[in-house]
């Protein structure tokens, strides 16, 4: 079994009209046994930047703690929040440092940049950035997520429609993956507010 | 080991502190992860066009002054081309990635191999070249970029898997080089690298000639990349072209889009039965 399949995860981020959505499943497992159904995979770095981490749970938490440390230092030095593009470069550099002994994590970064332009990005476990204009996916359910997002995505969706699309894509994909699921956790972020919702999904 | 050392590795570079843990995991039967590769077609060619004005008088003047170029028009430079597909195993993870990386205003580099490695190595050398330009006050030379790229690749003995096609125009003229992951370099008039290199090389070998014009060169590069896109499974999507001539460059991002998505349903997806929500927090 691959190391990425040890805990199981599904993450997706999608771009809408001046907004973005980032969603994850809620399962934490040890291979085929589920041990928690409320595991947090999406973290808020500052009010316009979210980070999702898929892959090995322990590496995800360690990496998140390191990134929060670096971001807090940045805030103290620069007296402002990090832009999403800068944060993505930071994550990429931190992962590439460990090129020959990597963290088993695939991050998904989503944020609102200058002029409220949504920014999404994903990386492989050694920091190769993929900047997409529509959607990014990560986790054990990523193959199904690619298919579902490719079919359901439309450009310039309003926040409510974006929420529906992301939720349907996530739920249909995790239904086809044994290692992820047990509900969903969706954040829809616009320049003025953040809406966090838990989804009802199949509990198997 | 002090706490500070754990969080900030000394002077940058690679840190190997997770290697022991990862080796232990591999011994226990866990498979190492697959990295995003740019299974690719990347090409480059040099064009050197020497054209003469058709009037006999100008040609005579050219002969008399023993400088044919004065009577004619010369155009020379380097054209680089790349496809835009990035794969993770057999899944396409990026349908429109950029593989032609900026090194200097007159030097560009196409990268194949593990995506993180090519991006890291080209970013590193690009900043070293910028510092060198500040230090010397001169335009960067292509062989400088070549040496700065091949030394670390050789030192890492091929573990940093980056196969590159480096091209640019400097004071000494147009140059094109290929760099292999172990540090070997080649200087060539036309080159191809990546999984689609054989497909692209067939096009070059049959159609390349000395004295190509800029437009003929772009046409040939596009054809070679298309050959890689349609025949190699690791390459696909669109064609990116970069034309570098003396003092000028043209980065033609998505120069050709031979794979448009024409099957999108115009209605889109509608979800009349709303998704079931457990809890809602608005703030």
Short mmCIF file of C-alpha atoms in Angstrom, two decimals:
data_model
loop_
_atom_site.label_atom_id
_atom_site.label_comp_id
_atom_site.label_asym_id
_atom_site.label_seq_id
_atom_site.Cartn_x
_atom_site.Cartn_y
_atom_site.Cartn_z
CA UNK A 1 0.00 0.00 0.00
CA UNK A 2 1.31 3.44 -0.86
CA UNK A 3 2.13 5.84 1.97
CA UNK A 4 -0.46 8.26 0.63
CA UNK A 5 -3.12 5.61 1.14
CA UNK A 6 -2.34 5.10 4.80
CA UNK A 7 -4.75 7.72 6.11
CA UNK A 8 -6.89 8.54 3.06
CA UNK A 9 -8.06 11.99 1.99
CA UNK A 10 -9.84 13.96 -0.68
CA UNK A 11 -9.29 17.67 -1.33
CA UNK A 12 -10.60 19.97 -4.01
CA UNK A 13 -10.44 23.71 -4.62
CA UNK A 14 -12.39 25.54 -7.31
CA UNK A 15 -12.44 29.07 -8.64
CA UNK A 16 -15.62 31.09 -9.09
CA UNK A 17 -16.40 34.72 -9.85
CA UNK A 18 -14.33 36.71 -7.32
CA UNK A 19 -14.64 33.80 -4.91
CA UNK A 20 -13.24 30.34 -4.38
CA UNK A 21 -14.27 27.15 -2.61
CA UNK A 22 -12.07 24.61 -0.88
CA UNK A 23 -13.47 21.29 0.30
CA UNK A 24 -12.25 18.13 1.97
CA UNK A 25 -13.60 14.87 3.30
CA UNK A 26 -13.57 14.16 7.04
CA UNK A 27 -12.21 10.65 7.47
CA UNK A 28 -9.08 9.68 9.33
CA UNK A 29 -8.19 6.02 8.97
CA UNK A 30 -5.36 3.61 9.62
CA UNK A 31 -5.35 1.67 6.35
CA UNK A 32 -8.79 0.08 6.24
CA UNK A 33 -9.97 0.94 9.76
CA UNK A 34 -11.67 4.31 10.32
CA UNK A 35 -10.64 5.95 13.55
CA UNK A 36 -12.16 9.44 13.28
CA UNK A 37 -14.89 11.10 11.25
CA UNK A 38 -14.15 14.71 12.13
CA UNK A 39 -10.51 15.08 11.09
CA UNK A 40 -9.53 18.57 9.99
CA UNK A 41 -7.67 18.80 6.67
CA UNK A 42 -8.28 22.43 5.74
CA UNK A 43 -6.62 25.13 7.81
CA UNK A 44 -7.13 28.87 7.69
CA UNK A 45 -3.84 30.74 7.49
CA UNK A 46 -5.34 34.23 7.46
CA UNK A 47 -8.75 35.57 6.54
CA UNK A 48 -8.17 35.30 2.79
CA UNK A 49 -5.93 32.24 2.60
CA UNK A 50 -6.73 28.58 3.18
CA UNK A 51 -4.45 25.57 3.09
CA UNK A 52 -5.59 21.99 2.63
CA UNK A 53 -3.19 19.12 3.26
CA UNK A 54 -3.79 15.58 1.99
CA UNK A 55 -1.65 12.52 2.43
CA UNK A 56 -0.09 11.19 5.62
CA UNK A 57 -1.90 12.78 8.58
CA UNK A 58 1.15 13.24 10.79
CA UNK A 59 3.16 14.94 8.02
CA UNK A 60 0.15 17.14 7.22
CA UNK A 61 -0.06 18.36 10.82
CA UNK A 62 3.71 18.87 11.13
CA UNK A 63 3.86 20.77 7.84
CA UNK A 64 0.90 22.94 8.89
CA UNK A 65 2.64 23.81 12.17
CA UNK A 66 5.85 24.76 10.34
CA UNK A 67 3.94 26.92 7.87
CA UNK A 68 1.99 28.72 10.58
CA UNK A 69 5.31 29.42 12.32
CA UNK A 70 6.81 30.89 9.15
CA UNK A 71 3.68 32.90 8.39
CA UNK A 72 3.57 34.37 11.90
CA UNK A 73 7.22 35.42 11.60
CA UNK A 74 6.39 37.01 8.23
CA UNK A 75 3.47 38.87 9.82
CA UNK A 76 5.71 40.17 12.59
CA UNK A 77 8.40 41.33 10.16
CA UNK A 78 6.23 42.72 7.35
CA UNK A 79 3.20 43.77 9.46
CA UNK A 80 0.83 42.34 6.87
CA UNK A 81 -0.56 39.00 5.68
CA UNK A 82 1.17 36.89 3.07
CA UNK A 83 -0.19 36.94 -0.46
CA UNK A 84 -1.35 33.55 -1.73
CA UNK A 85 1.33 33.45 -4.44
CA UNK A 86 4.04 34.11 -1.87
CA UNK A 87 2.62 31.46 0.44
CA UNK A 88 2.61 28.96 -2.41
CA UNK A 89 6.30 29.69 -3.07
CA UNK A 90 7.01 29.22 0.64
CA UNK A 91 5.28 25.84 0.71
CA UNK A 92 7.06 24.77 -2.47
CA UNK A 93 10.46 25.73 -1.05
CA UNK A 94 9.78 23.96 2.25
CA UNK A 95 8.79 20.78 0.41
CA UNK A 96 11.69 20.88 -2.05
CA UNK A 97 14.19 21.20 0.81
CA UNK A 98 13.19 17.68 1.68
CA UNK A 99 13.58 16.47 -1.90
CA UNK A 100 15.37 13.25 -0.98
CA UNK A 101 13.41 12.54 2.19
CA UNK A 102 10.06 14.18 1.55
CA UNK A 103 6.98 14.91 3.58
CA UNK A 104 4.23 12.61 2.32
CA UNK A 105 1.79 15.45 1.79
CA UNK A 106 0.09 17.12 -1.12
CA UNK A 107 -0.99 20.65 -0.29
CA UNK A 108 -3.84 22.57 -1.89
CA UNK A 109 -3.60 26.33 -1.45
CA UNK A 110 -6.52 28.65 -2.12
CA UNK A 111 -6.68 32.37 -1.49
CA UNK A 112 -7.83 35.77 -2.68
CA UNK A 113 -4.97 37.80 -4.08
CA UNK A 114 -4.73 41.40 -5.20
CA UNK A 115 -7.99 42.95 -6.34
CA UNK A 116 -9.86 39.95 -4.90
CA UNK A 117 -8.69 37.69 -7.70
CA UNK A 118 -8.99 34.04 -6.59
CA UNK A 119 -5.79 32.00 -6.62
CA UNK A 120 -5.58 28.21 -6.37
CA UNK A 121 -2.59 25.96 -6.51
CA UNK A 122 -1.60 22.40 -5.72
CA UNK A 123 1.76 20.67 -5.46
CA UNK A 124 3.13 17.18 -5.46
CA UNK A 125 4.99 16.03 -2.37
CA UNK A 126 8.27 17.65 -3.44
CA UNK A 127 6.90 21.08 -4.25
CA UNK A 128 6.20 21.11 -8.00
CA UNK A 129 3.58 23.84 -8.25
CA UNK A 130 0.57 23.47 -10.46
CA UNK A 131 -1.26 26.77 -10.93
CA UNK A 132 -4.65 26.12 -12.41
CA UNK A 133 -7.28 28.61 -13.44
CA UNK A 134 -10.26 26.33 -12.80
CA UNK A 135 -9.82 23.63 -10.17
CA UNK A 136 -7.19 21.58 -8.36
CA UNK A 137 -7.53 18.23 -6.62
CA UNK A 138 -5.44 16.11 -4.25
CA UNK A 139 -5.73 12.93 -2.20
CA UNK A 140 -6.62 9.27 -2.68
CA UNK A 141 -9.84 10.21 -4.50
CA UNK A 142 -7.97 12.52 -6.89
CA UNK A 143 -8.63 10.45 -10.03
CA UNK A 144 -12.39 10.52 -9.51
CA UNK A 145 -12.18 14.18 -8.53
CA UNK A 146 -10.41 15.03 -11.79
CA UNK A 147 -13.25 13.43 -13.71
CA UNK A 148 -16.07 14.93 -11.68
CA UNK A 149 -14.59 18.46 -11.65
CA UNK A 150 -13.77 18.35 -15.36
CA UNK A 151 -17.40 17.54 -16.13
CA UNK A 152 -19.11 19.80 -13.61
CA UNK A 153 -16.93 22.90 -13.71
CA UNK A 154 -18.15 26.09 -15.37
CA UNK A 155 -16.19 29.33 -15.37
CA UNK A 156 -17.42 32.39 -13.38
CA UNK A 157 -19.83 30.71 -11.00
CA UNK A 158 -21.48 32.70 -8.22
CA UNK A 159 -20.77 31.54 -4.62
CA UNK A 160 -24.00 29.57 -4.18
CA UNK A 161 -23.65 27.72 -7.46
CA UNK A 162 -19.96 27.15 -6.76
CA UNK A 163 -20.82 25.58 -3.42
CA UNK A 164 -23.27 23.17 -5.10
CA UNK A 165 -20.76 22.21 -7.78
CA UNK A 166 -17.88 21.63 -5.39
CA UNK A 167 -20.04 19.65 -2.97
CA UNK A 168 -21.49 17.43 -5.70
CA UNK A 169 -18.06 16.82 -7.20
CA UNK A 170 -16.57 15.95 -3.81
CA UNK A 171 -19.41 13.70 -2.66
CA UNK A 172 -19.64 11.77 -5.93
CA UNK A 173 -15.86 11.24 -5.98
CA UNK A 174 -15.47 10.09 -2.39
CA UNK A 175 -18.35 7.67 -2.91
CA UNK A 176 -16.04 5.87 -5.32
CA UNK A 177 -13.10 5.79 -2.92
CA UNK A 178 -12.97 3.52 0.10
CA UNK A 179 -10.37 5.56 1.93
CA UNK A 180 -12.11 8.94 1.98
CA UNK A 181 -15.55 10.20 2.80
CA UNK A 182 -17.68 10.23 5.94
CA UNK A 183 -19.04 13.67 5.15
CA UNK A 184 -17.56 16.79 3.71
CA UNK A 185 -16.23 20.12 4.90
CA UNK A 186 -16.62 23.03 2.47
CA UNK A 187 -15.44 26.64 2.78
CA UNK A 188 -16.74 29.19 0.26
CA UNK A 189 -14.74 32.41 0.48
CA UNK A 190 -15.77 35.75 -1.00
CA UNK A 191 -14.07 39.12 -0.41
CA UNK A 192 -16.56 39.92 2.36
CA UNK A 193 -17.28 36.65 4.12
CA UNK A 194 -16.36 33.02 4.67
CA UNK A 195 -19.09 30.38 4.72
CA UNK A 196 -18.19 27.06 6.27
CA UNK A 197 -20.50 24.08 5.81
CA UNK A 198 -20.42 20.41 6.77
CA UNK A 199 -21.95 18.09 4.21
CA UNK A 200 -24.14 15.05 4.78
CA UNK A 201 -22.71 12.16 2.87
CA UNK A 202 -22.62 8.38 2.89
CA UNK A 203 -21.06 7.07 6.08
CA UNK A 204 -19.39 4.05 4.61
CA UNK B 1 20.77 19.81 17.55
CA UNK B 2 19.41 23.17 18.61
CA UNK B 3 15.77 24.07 18.06
CA UNK B 4 16.64 26.80 15.56
CA UNK B 5 18.43 24.28 13.33
CA UNK B 6 15.37 22.10 13.09
CA UNK B 7 13.20 24.90 11.76
CA UNK B 8 15.66 26.69 9.48
CA UNK B 9 18.17 24.45 7.73
CA UNK B 10 21.62 26.08 7.72
CA UNK B 11 22.22 28.25 4.63
CA UNK B 12 19.39 26.67 2.56
CA UNK B 13 19.92 23.62 0.37
CA UNK B 14 18.60 20.11 0.93
CA UNK B 15 17.81 18.77 4.37
CA UNK B 16 17.86 15.03 4.91
CA UNK B 17 16.31 14.75 8.34
CA UNK B 18 13.28 12.75 7.22
CA UNK B 19 15.35 10.20 5.27
CA UNK B 20 15.79 7.73 8.13
CA UNK B 21 12.06 7.66 8.81
CA UNK B 22 11.23 7.26 5.12
CA UNK B 23 13.73 4.40 4.72
CA UNK B 24 12.17 2.66 7.71
CA UNK B 25 8.74 3.02 6.09
CA UNK B 26 10.02 1.60 2.79
CA UNK B 27 11.49 -1.41 4.64
CA UNK B 28 8.08 -2.00 6.18
CA UNK B 29 6.61 -2.33 2.71
CA UNK B 30 5.31 1.15 2.04
CA UNK B 31 5.77 2.29 -1.55
CA UNK B 32 7.49 5.63 -2.09
CA UNK B 33 5.35 8.29 -3.76
CA UNK B 34 5.37 9.04 -7.46
CA UNK B 35 6.34 12.60 -8.33
CA UNK B 36 4.85 14.82 -10.95
CA UNK B 37 6.83 14.41 -14.13
CA UNK B 38 6.72 16.52 -17.20
CA UNK B 39 6.82 13.53 -19.57
CA UNK B 40 7.41 15.81 -22.39
CA UNK B 41 8.44 16.91 -25.79
CA UNK B 42 10.88 19.81 -25.72
CA UNK B 43 12.79 21.02 -28.79
CA UNK B 44 15.10 23.78 -29.85
CA UNK B 45 16.63 24.93 -33.10
CA UNK B 46 18.95 27.63 -34.34
CA UNK B 47 17.99 29.53 -37.44
CA UNK B 48 20.47 31.63 -39.38
CA UNK B 49 18.97 33.34 -42.33
CA UNK B 50 21.14 35.32 -44.65
CA UNK B 51 19.05 36.96 -47.32
CA UNK B 52 20.18 39.24 -50.11
CA UNK B 53 18.31 42.13 -51.62
CA UNK B 54 17.43 41.29 -55.16
CA UNK B 55 18.96 44.31 -56.87
CA UNK B 56 22.16 43.53 -58.69
CA UNK B 57 23.72 46.82 -57.63
CA UNK B 58 23.43 46.04 -53.95
CA UNK B 59 24.88 42.60 -54.46
CA UNK B 60 27.80 44.17 -56.32
CA UNK B 61 28.36 46.57 -53.47
CA UNK B 62 28.24 43.65 -51.11
CA UNK B 63 30.87 41.77 -53.12
CA UNK B 64 33.11 44.81 -53.42
CA UNK B 65 33.08 45.58 -49.75
CA UNK B 66 33.65 41.88 -49.05
CA UNK B 67 30.89 41.96 -46.53
CA UNK B 68 27.89 40.13 -47.88
CA UNK B 69 25.84 40.89 -44.82
CA UNK B 70 25.83 44.60 -45.47
CA UNK B 71 23.98 44.20 -48.69
CA UNK B 72 21.58 41.70 -47.25
CA UNK B 73 19.38 41.01 -44.31
CA UNK B 74 20.47 38.55 -41.67
CA UNK B 75 18.30 37.12 -39.04
CA UNK B 76 19.52 34.60 -36.60
CA UNK B 77 18.32 33.32 -33.31
CA UNK B 78 17.04 30.39 -31.34
CA UNK B 79 13.55 28.95 -31.29
CA UNK B 80 12.48 26.79 -28.34
CA UNK B 81 9.30 24.75 -28.23
CA UNK B 82 7.49 22.64 -25.66
CA UNK B 83 4.19 20.86 -25.11
CA UNK B 84 2.07 21.67 -22.03
CA UNK B 85 1.11 18.41 -20.35
CA UNK B 86 2.20 17.45 -16.82
CA UNK B 87 1.56 13.90 -15.62
CA UNK B 88 1.50 12.17 -12.24
CA UNK B 89 1.88 8.51 -13.14
CA UNK B 90 -0.63 8.04 -15.92
CA UNK B 91 -2.99 10.81 -14.83
CA UNK B 92 -2.75 14.22 -16.47
CA UNK B 93 -2.50 16.63 -13.59
CA UNK B 94 -1.98 19.83 -15.54
CA UNK B 95 -3.35 20.36 -19.03
CA UNK B 96 -1.62 23.67 -19.62
CA UNK B 97 1.61 23.96 -17.68
CA UNK B 98 4.57 26.15 -18.66
CA UNK B 99 7.73 24.28 -19.51
CA UNK B 100 9.73 27.11 -21.04
CA UNK B 101 11.40 28.78 -18.07
CA UNK B 102 12.92 32.22 -17.94
CA UNK B 103 16.65 32.31 -17.20
CA UNK B 104 17.69 35.77 -18.41
CA UNK B 105 16.11 38.32 -20.79
CA UNK B 106 18.04 36.70 -23.64
CA UNK B 107 18.13 33.08 -22.40
CA UNK B 108 15.27 30.61 -21.93
CA UNK B 109 15.33 26.98 -20.86
CA UNK B 110 12.88 24.12 -21.50
CA UNK B 111 12.73 21.44 -18.82
CA UNK B 112 11.79 17.75 -18.87
CA UNK B 113 11.96 15.20 -16.07
CA UNK B 114 10.65 15.62 -12.53
CA UNK B 115 8.75 18.93 -12.52
CA UNK B 116 9.92 20.06 -9.07
CA UNK B 117 13.56 19.51 -10.05
CA UNK B 118 13.40 21.43 -13.32
CA UNK B 119 11.60 24.35 -11.70
CA UNK B 120 13.95 24.48 -8.72
CA UNK B 121 17.12 24.21 -10.78
CA UNK B 122 16.07 26.82 -13.36
CA UNK B 123 14.88 29.25 -10.64
CA UNK B 124 18.17 28.85 -8.79
CA UNK B 125 20.31 29.46 -11.88
CA UNK B 126 18.11 32.34 -13.00
CA UNK B 127 18.76 34.17 -9.72
CA UNK B 128 22.49 33.37 -9.91
CA UNK B 129 22.56 34.85 -13.43
CA UNK B 130 20.78 37.98 -12.22
CA UNK B 131 23.36 38.45 -9.46
CA UNK B 132 26.11 37.91 -12.02
CA UNK B 133 24.57 40.58 -14.25
CA UNK B 134 24.49 43.04 -11.38
CA UNK B 135 28.10 42.18 -10.60
CA UNK B 136 29.48 42.49 -14.13
CA UNK B 137 27.02 44.93 -15.72
CA UNK B 138 26.93 42.83 -18.92
CA UNK B 139 24.30 40.74 -20.65
CA UNK B 140 24.43 37.06 -19.57
CA UNK B 141 26.06 34.58 -21.90
CA UNK B 142 24.50 31.22 -22.68
CA UNK B 143 27.64 29.27 -21.74
CA UNK B 144 27.52 30.92 -18.30
CA UNK B 145 24.00 29.55 -17.81
CA UNK B 146 25.22 26.20 -19.14
CA UNK B 147 28.05 25.91 -16.60
CA UNK B 148 25.80 27.08 -13.76
CA UNK B 149 23.28 24.38 -14.69
CA UNK B 150 25.60 21.46 -15.32
CA UNK B 151 27.76 21.77 -12.21
CA UNK B 152 25.09 21.10 -9.58
CA UNK B 153 23.48 18.42 -11.76
CA UNK B 154 26.80 16.59 -11.96
CA UNK B 155 27.47 17.08 -8.26
CA UNK B 156 24.14 15.46 -7.42
CA UNK B 157 25.10 12.55 -9.68
CA UNK B 158 21.79 12.47 -11.55
CA UNK B 159 19.56 12.31 -8.48
CA UNK B 160 18.18 15.73 -9.39
CA UNK B 161 16.41 14.55 -12.53
CA UNK B 162 16.28 17.50 -14.82
CA UNK B 163 16.82 17.21 -18.58
CA UNK B 164 17.03 20.65 -20.14
CA UNK B 165 17.20 22.37 -23.52
CA UNK B 166 18.91 25.72 -23.05
CA UNK B 167 18.85 28.36 -25.76
CA UNK B 168 19.67 32.01 -26.06
CA UNK B 169 21.34 34.77 -28.04
CA UNK B 170 24.24 36.71 -26.59
CA UNK B 171 27.10 38.82 -27.95
CA UNK B 172 28.74 35.78 -29.50
CA UNK B 173 25.59 34.75 -31.40
CA UNK B 174 22.81 32.20 -31.00
CA UNK B 175 23.52 29.07 -28.94
CA UNK B 176 21.58 25.91 -28.23
CA UNK B 177 22.59 23.28 -25.67
CA UNK B 178 21.09 20.15 -24.16
CA UNK B 179 21.80 19.15 -20.57
CA UNK B 180 21.25 15.60 -19.33
CA UNK B 181 20.40 14.76 -15.70
CA UNK B 182 23.90 13.48 -14.92
CA UNK B 183 25.53 16.67 -16.13
CA UNK B 184 26.50 15.82 -19.74
CA UNK B 185 25.98 18.68 -22.18
CA UNK B 186 25.78 18.90 -25.95
CA UNK B 187 25.96 21.89 -28.28
CA UNK B 188 23.77 21.39 -31.30
CA UNK B 189 22.02 23.23 -34.14
CA UNK B 190 18.77 21.42 -33.32
CA UNK B 191 17.83 19.31 -30.30
CA UNK B 192 14.96 17.41 -28.74
CA UNK B 193 14.53 15.98 -25.23
CA UNK B 194 11.87 14.23 -23.19
CA UNK B 195 9.71 11.19 -23.78
CA UNK B 196 8.52 12.63 -27.10
CA UNK B 197 12.05 13.37 -28.29
CA UNK B 198 12.14 10.55 -30.83
CA UNK B 199 8.88 11.68 -32.42
CA UNK B 200 10.12 15.28 -32.62
CA UNK B 201 13.58 14.29 -33.85
CA UNK B 202 12.10 12.50 -36.87
CA UNK B 203 10.57 15.80 -37.97
CA UNK B 204 13.79 17.70 -37.42
CA UNK B 205 16.00 15.16 -39.13
CA UNK B 206 13.87 15.18 -42.24
CA UNK B 207 13.06 18.88 -42.50
CA UNK B 208 15.84 20.86 -40.83
CA UNK B 209 18.23 22.74 -43.10
CA UNK B 210 20.65 25.58 -42.60
CA UNK B 211 19.31 28.95 -43.64
CA UNK B 212 15.81 28.68 -42.20
CA UNK B 213 13.89 31.93 -41.79
CA UNK B 214 12.18 32.84 -38.54
CA UNK B 215 8.75 31.83 -39.77
CA UNK B 216 9.99 28.57 -41.28
CA UNK B 217 11.72 27.83 -37.99
CA UNK B 218 8.55 28.44 -35.97
CA UNK B 219 6.61 26.24 -38.39
CA UNK B 220 9.16 23.44 -38.05
CA UNK B 221 9.24 23.64 -34.25
CA UNK B 222 5.43 23.59 -34.10
CA UNK B 223 5.36 20.54 -36.35
CA UNK B 224 7.92 18.73 -34.20
CA UNK B 225 6.00 19.43 -30.98
CA UNK B 226 2.73 18.37 -32.62
CA UNK B 227 4.38 15.13 -33.64
CA UNK B 228 5.27 14.58 -29.97
CA UNK B 229 1.79 15.59 -28.77
CA UNK B 230 -0.06 13.21 -31.07
CA UNK B 231 2.30 10.24 -30.96
CA UNK B 232 3.75 10.24 -27.44
CA UNK B 233 1.43 9.48 -24.55
CA UNK B 234 3.44 11.52 -22.08
CA UNK B 235 3.05 14.73 -24.09
CA UNK B 236 -0.12 16.54 -25.03
CA UNK B 237 -2.31 19.63 -25.01
CA UNK B 238 -0.88 22.78 -26.53
CA UNK B 239 2.31 24.07 -28.15
CA UNK B 240 4.39 26.81 -26.52
CA UNK B 241 7.05 28.54 -28.61
CA UNK B 242 9.74 31.02 -27.62
CA UNK B 243 11.74 32.91 -30.26
CA UNK B 244 14.91 34.63 -29.10
CA UNK B 245 16.82 36.96 -31.40
CA UNK B 246 19.45 39.57 -30.69
CA UNK B 247 17.97 42.06 -28.26
CA UNK B 248 14.43 40.75 -28.63
CA UNK B 249 12.32 37.79 -27.55
CA UNK B 250 8.82 36.55 -28.35
CA UNK B 251 7.24 34.20 -25.85
CA UNK B 252 4.31 32.73 -27.76
CA UNK B 253 2.40 31.04 -24.95
CA UNK B 254 -0.15 28.59 -26.40
CA UNK B 255 0.97 29.36 -29.94
CA UNK B 256 -1.12 26.45 -31.19
CA UNK B 257 -4.10 24.79 -29.53
CA UNK B 258 -4.62 21.55 -31.49
CA UNK B 259 -6.68 19.90 -28.74
CA UNK B 260 -9.68 22.11 -27.95
CA UNK B 261 -12.44 20.81 -25.72
CA UNK B 262 -15.38 20.82 -28.06
CA UNK B 263 -17.71 18.44 -26.27
CA UNK B 264 -18.86 20.62 -23.37
CA UNK B 265 -22.58 20.34 -22.79
CA UNK B 266 -24.07 23.84 -23.21
CA UNK B 267 -26.59 23.29 -20.40
CA UNK B 268 -23.92 22.49 -17.82
CA UNK B 269 -24.76 20.64 -14.63
CA UNK B 270 -27.79 21.67 -12.64
CA UNK B 271 -28.40 20.38 -9.14
CA UNK B 272 -32.07 21.00 -8.42
CA UNK B 273 -32.04 18.79 -5.31
CA UNK B 274 -29.73 20.77 -3.05
CA UNK B 275 -26.82 19.11 -1.26
CA UNK B 276 -27.66 17.95 2.26
CA UNK B 277 -26.03 20.18 4.86
CA UNK B 278 -25.30 19.02 8.37
CA UNK B 279 -24.10 22.25 9.93
CA UNK B 280 -23.65 25.78 8.70
CA UNK B 281 -21.33 28.47 10.04
CA UNK B 282 -21.33 31.88 8.42
CA UNK B 283 -18.78 34.52 9.44
#
